[in-house]
């Protein structure tokens, strides 16, 4: 891939990088198209087990929509395919990590929010800032599942940024690290995930979201359906065998 978004994969880890630092990695049409292409490439890449979404520079992960472009095009309601939204307009079964290297405002907040895990630089900040520019944030509907409702309300109504430490305290961020360590920390986290049994990883991700979709009894039933083929897989026998034989498991993904 060329242009303002790069997709690269190595040793089971894919990197999707927004490369538009001169515009604070804002979501121009070219960036949005690149994100679509990159997510589709990750989904189709069987060798890639985990995706890390990040950006270049230290000022911004993504400052949100390109307001200049919006003004030029008189954008009103964004179309359903305006931006890839995991679980809404595109399914991303494999794990995703946001490596947030600066401000994550508006659409940048969305990009981080929709990833399964978030690692942030110590100087990063997060905001659903649409109320400050008269725009909308329907994509923030899951926020009150991620943080307590009153905290979600404050984030949405004020549009004020919160720093990385506060975001971690609220549960929006998993790890806060120094900027120089961000990529290595995200890579190490991805490696730990990629080393696990692939079918179990995919099922674990699906299970984690069940409580947001179903009442508890139904969530248990759905979880049993998700995990039955994992129990029946060859990998489910390989794990105990490798433990008994004191060797590293050789996962087949079946």
Short mmCIF file of C-alpha atoms in Angstrom, two decimals:
data_model
loop_
_atom_site.label_atom_id
_atom_site.label_comp_id
_atom_site.label_asym_id
_atom_site.label_seq_id
_atom_site.Cartn_x
_atom_site.Cartn_y
_atom_site.Cartn_z
CA UNK A 1 0.00 0.00 0.00
CA UNK A 2 1.13 3.54 -0.80
CA UNK A 3 -0.29 6.93 0.10
CA UNK A 4 -1.11 8.30 3.56
CA UNK A 5 -1.77 4.85 5.09
CA UNK A 6 0.71 1.96 5.13
CA UNK A 7 0.03 -1.74 5.72
CA UNK A 8 3.00 -3.92 6.66
CA UNK A 9 3.15 -7.39 8.18
CA UNK A 10 6.00 -9.36 9.71
CA UNK A 11 6.25 -12.34 12.06
CA UNK A 12 2.49 -12.61 12.47
CA UNK A 13 1.98 -8.94 13.36
CA UNK A 14 0.41 -6.40 10.99
CA UNK A 15 0.98 -2.65 11.27
CA UNK A 16 -1.53 -0.17 9.86
CA UNK A 17 0.02 3.29 10.04
CA UNK A 18 -1.57 6.65 9.26
CA UNK A 19 1.19 8.76 7.73
CA UNK A 20 -0.09 12.31 7.48
CA UNK A 21 1.68 14.05 10.37
CA UNK A 22 1.61 17.48 8.72
CA UNK A 23 -2.19 17.43 9.12
CA UNK A 24 -2.17 15.73 12.54
CA UNK A 25 -3.12 12.51 10.76
CA UNK A 26 -6.62 13.85 10.09
CA UNK A 27 -9.12 11.62 8.31
CA UNK A 28 -9.08 12.89 4.74
CA UNK A 29 -10.75 10.78 2.08
CA UNK A 30 -7.36 9.35 1.11
CA UNK A 31 -6.73 8.33 4.73
CA UNK A 32 -10.18 6.81 5.10
CA UNK A 33 -9.76 4.85 1.86
CA UNK A 34 -6.36 3.67 3.07
CA UNK A 35 -7.83 2.48 6.36
CA UNK A 36 -10.47 0.49 4.49
CA UNK A 37 -7.81 -1.09 2.29
CA UNK A 38 -5.60 -1.86 5.26
CA UNK A 39 -8.33 -3.51 7.34
CA UNK A 40 -9.38 -5.63 4.37
CA UNK A 41 -5.74 -6.61 3.80
CA UNK A 42 -5.43 -7.67 7.45
CA UNK A 43 -8.62 -9.73 7.29
CA UNK A 44 -7.33 -11.50 4.18
CA UNK A 45 -3.81 -12.04 5.54
CA UNK A 46 -3.84 -15.47 7.19
CA UNK A 47 -0.27 -15.03 8.40
CA UNK A 48 -1.16 -11.87 10.34
CA UNK A 49 -2.56 -12.77 13.77
CA UNK A 50 -2.77 -9.32 15.37
CA UNK A 51 -3.15 -5.79 13.97
CA UNK A 52 -1.50 -2.71 15.47
CA UNK A 53 -3.10 0.57 14.39
CA UNK A 54 -0.85 3.59 14.88
CA UNK A 55 0.37 6.80 13.22
CA UNK A 56 3.56 8.68 12.47
CA UNK A 57 4.91 11.57 14.52
CA UNK A 58 4.47 12.33 18.20
CA UNK A 59 1.87 15.11 18.07
CA UNK A 60 -1.16 13.19 16.89
CA UNK A 61 -2.49 9.67 16.57
CA UNK A 62 -5.44 11.16 14.70
CA UNK A 63 -7.05 14.56 15.24
CA UNK A 64 -10.35 13.38 13.74
CA UNK A 65 -12.06 14.37 10.54
CA UNK A 66 -10.41 16.71 8.06
CA UNK A 67 -12.47 19.83 8.83
CA UNK A 68 -11.09 21.71 5.82
CA UNK A 69 -12.20 18.91 3.52
CA UNK A 70 -15.58 18.75 5.27
CA UNK A 71 -16.08 22.47 4.72
CA UNK A 72 -15.11 22.20 1.05
CA UNK A 73 -17.52 19.31 0.44
CA UNK A 74 -20.29 20.63 2.75
CA UNK A 75 -20.43 17.21 4.39
CA UNK A 76 -23.62 16.68 6.37
CA UNK A 77 -24.47 13.13 7.52
CA UNK A 78 -21.46 10.87 6.89
CA UNK A 79 -22.42 7.81 4.80
CA UNK A 80 -22.38 4.35 6.44
CA UNK A 81 -19.03 3.51 4.85
CA UNK A 82 -17.39 6.84 5.74
CA UNK A 83 -14.85 5.10 7.98
CA UNK A 84 -14.28 1.46 8.94
CA UNK A 85 -16.08 0.80 12.22
CA UNK A 86 -15.23 -2.61 13.60
CA UNK A 87 -18.32 -4.68 14.27
CA UNK A 88 -20.59 -2.14 12.58
CA UNK A 89 -19.70 -1.91 8.90
CA UNK A 90 -16.82 -4.41 8.85
CA UNK A 91 -16.11 -7.53 10.88
CA UNK A 92 -12.56 -7.86 12.24
CA UNK A 93 -12.38 -11.26 13.97
CA UNK A 94 -8.68 -11.10 14.87
CA UNK A 95 -7.33 -8.98 17.76
CA UNK A 96 -6.50 -5.32 17.23
CA UNK A 97 -4.30 -2.96 19.24
CA UNK A 98 -4.27 0.84 19.03
CA UNK A 99 -0.81 2.31 19.66
CA UNK A 100 -1.78 5.91 20.39
CA UNK A 101 1.17 8.23 19.83
CA UNK A 102 -0.50 11.61 20.48
CA UNK A 103 -3.92 13.23 20.45
CA UNK A 104 -6.86 10.95 19.63
CA UNK A 105 -9.74 13.35 19.11
CA UNK A 106 -13.15 12.78 17.49
CA UNK A 107 -12.63 10.19 14.75
CA UNK A 108 -9.23 9.47 16.29
CA UNK A 109 -11.00 8.57 19.53
CA UNK A 110 -13.21 6.25 17.47
CA UNK A 111 -10.17 4.51 15.95
CA UNK A 112 -8.74 3.85 19.42
CA UNK A 113 -12.10 2.98 21.01
CA UNK A 114 -12.89 0.27 18.48
CA UNK A 115 -9.61 -1.59 18.93
CA UNK A 116 -9.58 -4.43 21.44
CA UNK A 117 -6.58 -3.10 23.36
CA UNK A 118 -4.99 0.34 23.65
CA UNK A 119 -1.39 1.26 24.43
CA UNK A 120 -0.78 5.01 24.76
CA UNK A 121 2.20 7.32 24.96
CA UNK A 122 2.39 9.21 28.24
CA UNK A 123 1.68 12.48 26.42
CA UNK A 124 -1.36 11.14 24.51
CA UNK A 125 -4.82 12.57 25.11
CA UNK A 126 -8.34 11.53 24.17
CA UNK A 127 -11.50 13.51 23.41
CA UNK A 128 -14.90 13.13 21.78
CA UNK A 129 -14.67 16.72 20.62
CA UNK A 130 -17.58 16.91 18.16
CA UNK A 131 -19.68 19.13 20.45
CA UNK A 132 -17.02 21.83 20.10
CA UNK A 133 -17.42 22.02 16.30
CA UNK A 134 -21.12 21.22 15.93
CA UNK A 135 -20.58 17.76 14.50
CA UNK A 136 -21.96 14.37 15.61
CA UNK A 137 -20.59 11.27 17.31
CA UNK A 138 -23.08 8.40 16.83
CA UNK A 139 -20.07 6.09 16.83
CA UNK A 140 -19.67 6.84 20.56
CA UNK A 141 -22.69 4.66 21.41
CA UNK A 142 -20.45 1.89 22.88
CA UNK A 143 -18.67 4.33 25.20
CA UNK A 144 -20.98 3.74 28.17
CA UNK A 145 -20.13 0.02 27.91
CA UNK A 146 -16.42 0.83 28.13
CA UNK A 147 -16.63 3.32 31.02
CA UNK A 148 -19.28 4.11 33.67
CA UNK A 149 -22.25 6.00 32.17
CA UNK A 150 -21.69 9.24 34.12
CA UNK A 151 -18.08 9.39 32.97
CA UNK A 152 -19.16 8.69 29.39
CA UNK A 153 -21.67 11.52 29.75
CA UNK A 154 -18.97 13.97 30.87
CA UNK A 155 -16.67 12.97 28.00
CA UNK A 156 -19.48 13.44 25.47
CA UNK A 157 -21.06 16.63 26.85
CA UNK A 158 -17.89 18.63 27.50
CA UNK A 159 -15.73 17.47 24.61
CA UNK A 160 -12.77 18.10 26.90
CA UNK A 161 -9.65 15.97 26.51
CA UNK A 162 -8.46 13.51 29.12
CA UNK A 163 -4.81 12.57 29.44
CA UNK A 164 -3.40 9.08 29.05
CA UNK A 165 -3.16 8.37 32.78
CA UNK A 166 -6.80 9.36 33.30
CA UNK A 167 -7.83 7.27 30.30
CA UNK A 168 -6.05 4.27 31.84
CA UNK A 169 -7.76 4.87 35.18
CA UNK A 170 -11.14 4.91 33.40
CA UNK A 171 -10.38 1.68 31.54
CA UNK A 172 -10.08 3.19 28.06
CA UNK A 173 -6.35 2.41 27.92
CA UNK A 174 -4.50 -0.76 28.93
CA UNK A 175 -0.93 0.53 29.17
CA UNK A 176 0.74 3.95 29.30
CA UNK A 177 4.40 4.07 28.26
CA UNK A 178 7.00 6.61 27.25
CA UNK A 179 6.80 7.69 23.62
CA UNK A 180 10.12 6.05 22.77
CA UNK A 181 8.80 2.70 24.03
CA UNK A 182 5.37 2.77 22.37
CA UNK A 183 6.06 0.64 19.31
CA UNK A 184 8.11 -1.94 21.20
CA UNK A 185 5.48 -2.24 23.93
CA UNK A 186 2.67 -2.66 21.40
CA UNK A 187 4.74 -5.20 19.45
CA UNK A 188 5.51 -7.23 22.57
CA UNK A 189 1.84 -7.27 23.53
CA UNK A 190 0.93 -8.43 20.02
CA UNK A 191 3.58 -11.16 20.16
CA UNK A 192 2.17 -12.49 23.43
CA UNK A 193 -1.25 -12.76 21.79
CA UNK A 194 0.05 -14.22 18.52
CA UNK A 195 1.91 -16.96 20.42
CA UNK A 196 -1.35 -18.39 21.75
CA UNK A 197 -3.65 -20.97 20.15
CA UNK A 198 -5.31 -19.08 17.26
CA UNK A 199 -8.76 -20.63 17.59
CA UNK A 200 -8.80 -19.89 21.32
CA UNK A 201 -7.74 -16.29 20.67
CA UNK A 202 -10.55 -15.73 18.17
CA UNK A 203 -13.10 -17.31 20.51
CA UNK A 204 -11.82 -15.28 23.46
CA UNK A 205 -12.34 -12.04 21.55
CA UNK A 206 -15.90 -13.00 20.62
CA UNK A 207 -16.65 -14.04 24.20
CA UNK A 208 -15.41 -10.75 25.65
CA UNK A 209 -18.05 -8.79 23.73
CA UNK A 210 -21.02 -11.05 24.51
CA UNK A 211 -22.04 -9.17 27.66
CA UNK A 212 -22.49 -6.02 25.57
CA UNK A 213 -24.83 -7.84 23.21
CA UNK A 214 -26.89 -10.27 25.29
CA UNK A 215 -28.41 -10.80 28.76
CA UNK A 216 -26.18 -12.96 30.96
CA UNK A 217 -27.98 -16.29 30.45
CA UNK A 218 -28.01 -15.86 26.70
CA UNK A 219 -24.37 -14.75 26.78
CA UNK A 220 -23.45 -18.05 28.45
CA UNK A 221 -25.35 -19.98 25.78
CA UNK A 222 -23.63 -18.07 22.98
CA UNK A 223 -20.26 -18.65 24.63
CA UNK A 224 -20.86 -22.41 24.68
CA UNK A 225 -21.61 -22.27 20.95
CA UNK A 226 -18.45 -20.28 20.29
CA UNK A 227 -16.19 -22.58 22.28
CA UNK A 228 -17.52 -26.01 21.26
CA UNK A 229 -15.56 -26.15 17.96
CA UNK A 230 -12.44 -25.02 19.84
CA UNK A 231 -12.79 -27.91 22.29
CA UNK A 232 -13.21 -30.25 19.31
CA UNK A 233 -10.13 -28.96 17.47
CA UNK A 234 -6.73 -30.60 17.07
CA UNK A 235 -5.17 -27.63 18.86
CA UNK A 236 -7.20 -28.48 21.98
CA UNK A 237 -5.31 -31.78 22.08
CA UNK A 238 -1.98 -30.26 21.10
CA UNK A 239 -1.87 -27.91 24.09
CA UNK A 240 -2.11 -30.59 26.81
CA UNK A 241 0.20 -32.89 24.81
CA UNK A 242 2.87 -30.19 24.56
CA UNK A 243 2.56 -29.50 28.29
CA UNK A 244 2.98 -33.20 29.08
CA UNK A 245 5.97 -33.51 26.76
CA UNK A 246 7.52 -30.24 28.00
CA UNK A 247 7.73 -28.64 24.56
CA UNK A 248 6.35 -25.57 22.79
CA UNK A 249 2.92 -26.21 21.23
CA UNK A 250 2.72 -26.31 17.45
CA UNK A 251 -0.61 -24.67 16.68
CA UNK A 252 -2.39 -25.56 13.45
CA UNK A 253 -5.46 -23.37 13.79
CA UNK A 254 -7.74 -26.35 13.37
#
